[in-house]
Short mmCIF file of C-alpha atoms in Angstrom, two decimals:
data_model
loop_
_atom_site.label_atom_id
_atom_site.label_comp_id
_atom_site.label_asym_id
_atom_site.label_seq_id
_atom_site.Cartn_x
_atom_site.Cartn_y
_atom_site.Cartn_z
CA MET G 1 -81.42 -42.77 0.27
CA MET G 2 -82.28 -40.51 -2.71
CA SER G 3 -79.29 -38.72 -4.25
CA LEU G 4 -81.28 -35.85 -5.46
CA VAL G 5 -83.58 -33.62 -3.60
CA ASN G 6 -85.33 -31.11 -5.48
CA GLY G 7 -82.95 -31.17 -8.48
CA THR G 8 -79.70 -30.59 -6.98
CA LEU G 9 -77.46 -33.18 -5.27
CA ARG G 10 -77.23 -34.58 -1.97
CA VAL G 11 -75.31 -32.17 0.35
CA ASP G 12 -73.19 -35.31 1.21
CA LEU G 13 -72.47 -35.86 -2.98
CA LYS G 14 -72.09 -32.20 -4.33
CA LEU G 15 -69.75 -32.23 -1.12
CA ILE G 16 -67.20 -35.15 -2.63
CA ALA G 17 -68.01 -34.29 -6.24
CA ASP G 18 -66.35 -31.30 -5.20
CA MET G 19 -63.53 -32.72 -4.54
CA VAL G 20 -63.04 -34.85 -7.84
CA GLU G 21 -60.52 -33.75 -10.16
CA PRO G 22 -61.64 -33.21 -13.34
CA GLY G 23 -60.31 -35.49 -16.12
CA SER G 24 -59.90 -37.97 -13.72
CA ARG G 25 -60.28 -41.77 -13.35
CA VAL G 26 -63.15 -42.44 -11.10
CA LEU G 27 -64.85 -45.56 -9.69
CA ASP G 28 -68.29 -45.35 -7.90
CA VAL G 29 -68.66 -48.38 -5.28
CA GLY G 30 -72.11 -48.69 -4.84
CA CYS G 31 -73.18 -46.03 -7.05
CA GLY G 32 -76.50 -46.53 -6.92
CA ASP G 33 -78.68 -45.24 -10.11
CA GLY G 34 -75.79 -43.82 -11.67
CA THR G 35 -76.23 -39.96 -10.30
CA LEU G 36 -73.43 -38.79 -9.18
CA LEU G 37 -71.87 -40.64 -12.14
CA SER G 38 -73.61 -38.62 -14.12
CA TRP G 39 -72.84 -35.07 -12.23
CA LEU G 40 -69.18 -35.84 -13.01
CA GLY G 41 -68.98 -36.78 -16.41
CA GLU G 42 -71.15 -34.01 -17.36
CA ASN G 43 -69.76 -31.31 -14.97
CA LYS G 44 -66.32 -32.48 -14.53
CA ASP G 45 -65.13 -35.20 -17.46
CA VAL G 46 -64.60 -37.61 -15.44
CA ASP G 47 -63.85 -40.89 -16.90
CA GLY G 48 -66.12 -42.90 -14.75
CA ARG G 49 -66.54 -46.30 -13.81
CA GLY G 50 -69.36 -47.97 -11.53
CA ILE G 51 -70.01 -50.38 -9.56
CA GLU G 52 -73.65 -51.19 -8.10
CA LEU G 53 -75.08 -54.64 -6.05
CA SER G 54 -78.88 -53.95 -7.37
CA MET G 55 -79.85 -54.79 -10.01
CA ALA G 56 -82.53 -52.22 -10.67
CA GLY G 57 -79.73 -49.72 -9.76
CA VAL G 58 -77.50 -51.03 -12.85
CA SER G 59 -80.28 -51.17 -14.82
CA ALA G 60 -80.71 -46.98 -14.56
CA ALA G 61 -77.91 -46.40 -14.96
CA VAL G 62 -76.74 -48.15 -17.48
CA ALA G 63 -80.37 -46.37 -19.28
CA GLN G 64 -78.23 -43.33 -18.71
CA GLY G 65 -75.33 -44.33 -20.50
CA LEU G 66 -72.86 -45.01 -17.69
CA SER G 67 -70.69 -47.14 -17.31
CA VAL G 68 -71.46 -49.19 -14.59
CA ILE G 69 -72.03 -53.55 -13.57
CA GLN G 70 -73.13 -55.55 -11.00
CA GLY G 71 -70.86 -55.44 -9.01
CA ASP G 72 -70.20 -56.35 -4.67
CA ALA G 73 -67.56 -54.37 -2.83
CA ASP G 74 -66.72 -57.55 -0.82
CA THR G 75 -65.72 -59.47 -3.65
CA ASP G 76 -64.93 -57.50 -6.72
CA LEU G 77 -63.16 -55.16 -5.80
CA LYS G 78 -59.99 -57.66 -5.74
CA ASP G 79 -60.32 -58.03 -9.87
CA TYR G 80 -59.51 -54.96 -9.91
CA PRO G 81 -55.48 -53.72 -10.51
CA ALA G 82 -53.95 -51.72 -8.50
CA GLY G 83 -53.89 -47.96 -9.29
CA ALA G 84 -56.56 -48.33 -12.13
CA PHE G 85 -58.12 -45.35 -10.32
CA ASP G 86 -57.44 -41.88 -9.50
CA THR G 87 -60.44 -41.85 -7.04
CA VAL G 88 -62.36 -44.55 -5.53
CA ILE G 89 -65.87 -43.19 -3.83
CA LEU G 90 -67.61 -45.24 -1.25
CA SER G 91 -70.74 -43.02 -0.11
CA GLN G 92 -72.86 -43.97 1.85
CA THR G 93 -72.03 -47.64 2.07
CA LEU G 94 -68.94 -48.70 3.80
CA GLN G 95 -71.58 -49.54 6.92
CA ALA G 96 -73.63 -52.74 4.73
CA THR G 97 -70.32 -54.05 3.77
CA ARG G 98 -69.14 -57.32 5.19
CA ALA G 99 -65.58 -56.90 5.42
CA PRO G 100 -65.50 -52.71 6.04
CA LYS G 101 -61.52 -53.51 6.75
CA ASP G 102 -60.65 -55.63 3.53
CA VAL G 103 -63.32 -52.59 1.90
CA LEU G 104 -61.18 -49.79 1.98
CA ALA G 105 -57.72 -51.33 1.52
CA ASN G 106 -58.81 -52.56 -1.68
CA MET G 107 -60.03 -49.14 -2.48
CA LEU G 108 -56.64 -47.78 -1.63
CA ARG G 109 -55.12 -50.27 -3.91
CA ILE G 110 -56.72 -49.55 -6.89
CA GLY G 111 -56.98 -45.78 -6.25
CA ARG G 112 -54.57 -43.56 -5.46
CA ARG G 113 -57.46 -41.26 -2.70
CA ALA G 114 -60.58 -42.59 -1.62
CA ILE G 115 -63.26 -41.24 -0.55
CA VAL G 116 -65.74 -42.49 2.01
CA SER G 117 -68.86 -41.93 3.32
CA PHE G 118 -71.60 -42.96 6.22
CA PRO G 119 -74.40 -42.34 8.62
CA ASN G 120 -72.51 -42.03 12.28
CA PHE G 121 -74.18 -44.05 14.76
CA GLY G 122 -72.57 -42.25 17.52
CA HIS G 123 -74.73 -38.44 17.06
CA TRP G 124 -77.06 -37.70 19.59
CA ARG G 125 -80.41 -38.78 17.98
CA VAL G 126 -78.80 -42.41 18.13
CA ARG G 127 -77.46 -41.97 21.38
CA GLY G 128 -81.26 -40.95 22.67
CA GLY G 129 -83.43 -43.66 20.33
CA LEU G 130 -80.91 -46.57 22.58
CA ALA G 131 -80.95 -45.01 25.63
CA ILE G 132 -84.52 -43.34 26.39
CA GLY G 133 -86.71 -45.17 23.96
CA GLY G 134 -84.85 -48.19 23.92
CA ARG G 135 -85.33 -48.78 20.76
CA MET G 136 -82.99 -49.17 16.93
CA PRO G 137 -83.21 -45.95 16.04
CA VAL G 138 -84.33 -44.60 12.89
CA THR G 139 -82.74 -41.71 11.09
CA ASP G 140 -82.47 -39.66 8.11
CA THR G 141 -79.39 -40.85 7.70
CA LEU G 142 -80.42 -44.12 9.20
CA THR G 143 -83.56 -44.68 7.51
CA TYR G 144 -84.47 -48.49 7.90
CA GLU G 145 -86.12 -50.67 10.41
CA TRP G 146 -83.64 -53.11 12.24
CA TYR G 147 -85.38 -56.41 10.48
CA ASP G 148 -85.01 -54.86 6.71
CA THR G 149 -81.78 -52.55 7.56
CA PRO G 150 -78.98 -53.80 4.73
CA ASN G 151 -76.56 -51.76 7.77
CA ILE G 152 -74.28 -54.95 9.31
CA HIS G 153 -71.44 -52.52 10.09
CA PHE G 154 -72.46 -49.45 12.40
CA CYS G 155 -69.81 -47.64 13.59
CA THR G 156 -69.12 -43.77 14.95
CA ILE G 157 -66.63 -41.30 13.50
CA ARG G 158 -64.61 -42.01 16.11
CA ASP G 159 -64.45 -45.83 15.51
CA PHE G 160 -63.71 -45.00 11.71
CA LEU G 161 -60.33 -42.53 12.84
CA GLU G 162 -58.87 -45.89 14.83
CA LEU G 163 -59.25 -47.89 12.48
CA CYS G 164 -57.67 -45.65 9.82
CA ARG G 165 -55.20 -45.45 12.44
CA SER G 166 -55.21 -49.17 12.60
CA LEU G 167 -54.23 -49.76 8.77
CA GLY G 168 -52.24 -46.63 7.94
CA ILE G 169 -54.17 -44.85 6.48
CA HIS G 170 -53.49 -41.32 6.06
CA ILE G 171 -56.77 -38.75 6.47
CA ASP G 172 -56.69 -36.27 3.78
CA THR G 173 -60.08 -34.47 4.70
CA GLY G 174 -62.17 -35.34 7.28
CA ILE G 175 -65.65 -33.71 7.66
CA ALA G 176 -68.85 -33.57 9.84
CA LEU G 177 -72.15 -33.12 8.39
CA ASP G 178 -75.13 -32.30 10.85
CA ARG G 179 -79.03 -33.68 9.54
CA ASP G 180 -79.00 -30.65 7.91
CA GLY G 181 -76.18 -31.14 6.07
CA ALA G 182 -74.29 -28.26 7.45
CA VAL G 183 -70.74 -29.06 7.70
CA LEU G 184 -69.67 -29.45 11.49
CA PRO G 185 -65.73 -29.09 12.99
CA MET G 186 -63.45 -32.06 12.60
CA ALA G 187 -61.09 -31.27 15.15
CA GLY G 188 -58.48 -33.35 16.93
CA ALA G 189 -59.70 -37.22 17.72
CA GLY G 190 -63.05 -36.21 16.32
CA TRP G 191 -65.53 -35.87 20.37
CA LEU G 192 -67.31 -33.36 19.28
CA ALA G 193 -67.99 -34.36 15.83
CA ASN G 194 -68.59 -37.88 17.25
CA ILE G 195 -71.84 -36.11 19.07
CA PHE G 196 -73.50 -34.44 16.73
CA ALA G 197 -72.94 -35.40 12.96
CA ALA G 198 -75.20 -37.03 11.53
CA GLN G 199 -72.35 -38.23 8.92
CA GLY G 200 -68.82 -38.12 8.22
CA LEU G 201 -66.88 -37.27 4.52
CA PHE G 202 -63.45 -38.87 4.71
CA VAL G 203 -60.80 -37.86 2.12
CA LEU G 204 -58.19 -41.26 2.26
CA SER G 205 -54.53 -41.87 1.19
CA ARG G 206 -52.07 -44.15 1.30
CA LYS G 207 -49.08 -43.30 4.02
CA GLY G 208 -45.97 -42.74 2.22
#
């Protein structure tokens, strides 16, 4: 998914950037070419670090002078010390991890808070594609065909809310976005957002 649209940050990345405190310590997990880290460094003076599985992404980020290493969220987050960052970001990557529950736990171990965004598999277009078309959906947020997708753990907004509840994770902020990037209400158990949101974005922290 492209990080820049007409030279500006993607809508979800701009929302994430707005949530990051100036001068804070940030780890961007699955940072791609470093677009978000670069913006945060230039506009919020953060102490930014990144890990990225793709060597092409790492090379592009390092070429910008960013502190990015090749790494895997599933295996490498455990090596970071507890409390090393103020904010740990995982944008549009949760569904591509092998053990999402462990990834979330590690994010909140090494960071004071976590910001997570993901495509919502409960969106009505996804439901319609399966129910009417009988095929795995391809949408603006789920852009791969079934046979070449990196996504292995699809979830809905309600699935994510339930996972956070089961892990004792506090949801500080929940935002639902439609396919055009407009913000939708996220109330109660997220029933409406689960149907009409193309993606969800959450700020998480540890309870207590």
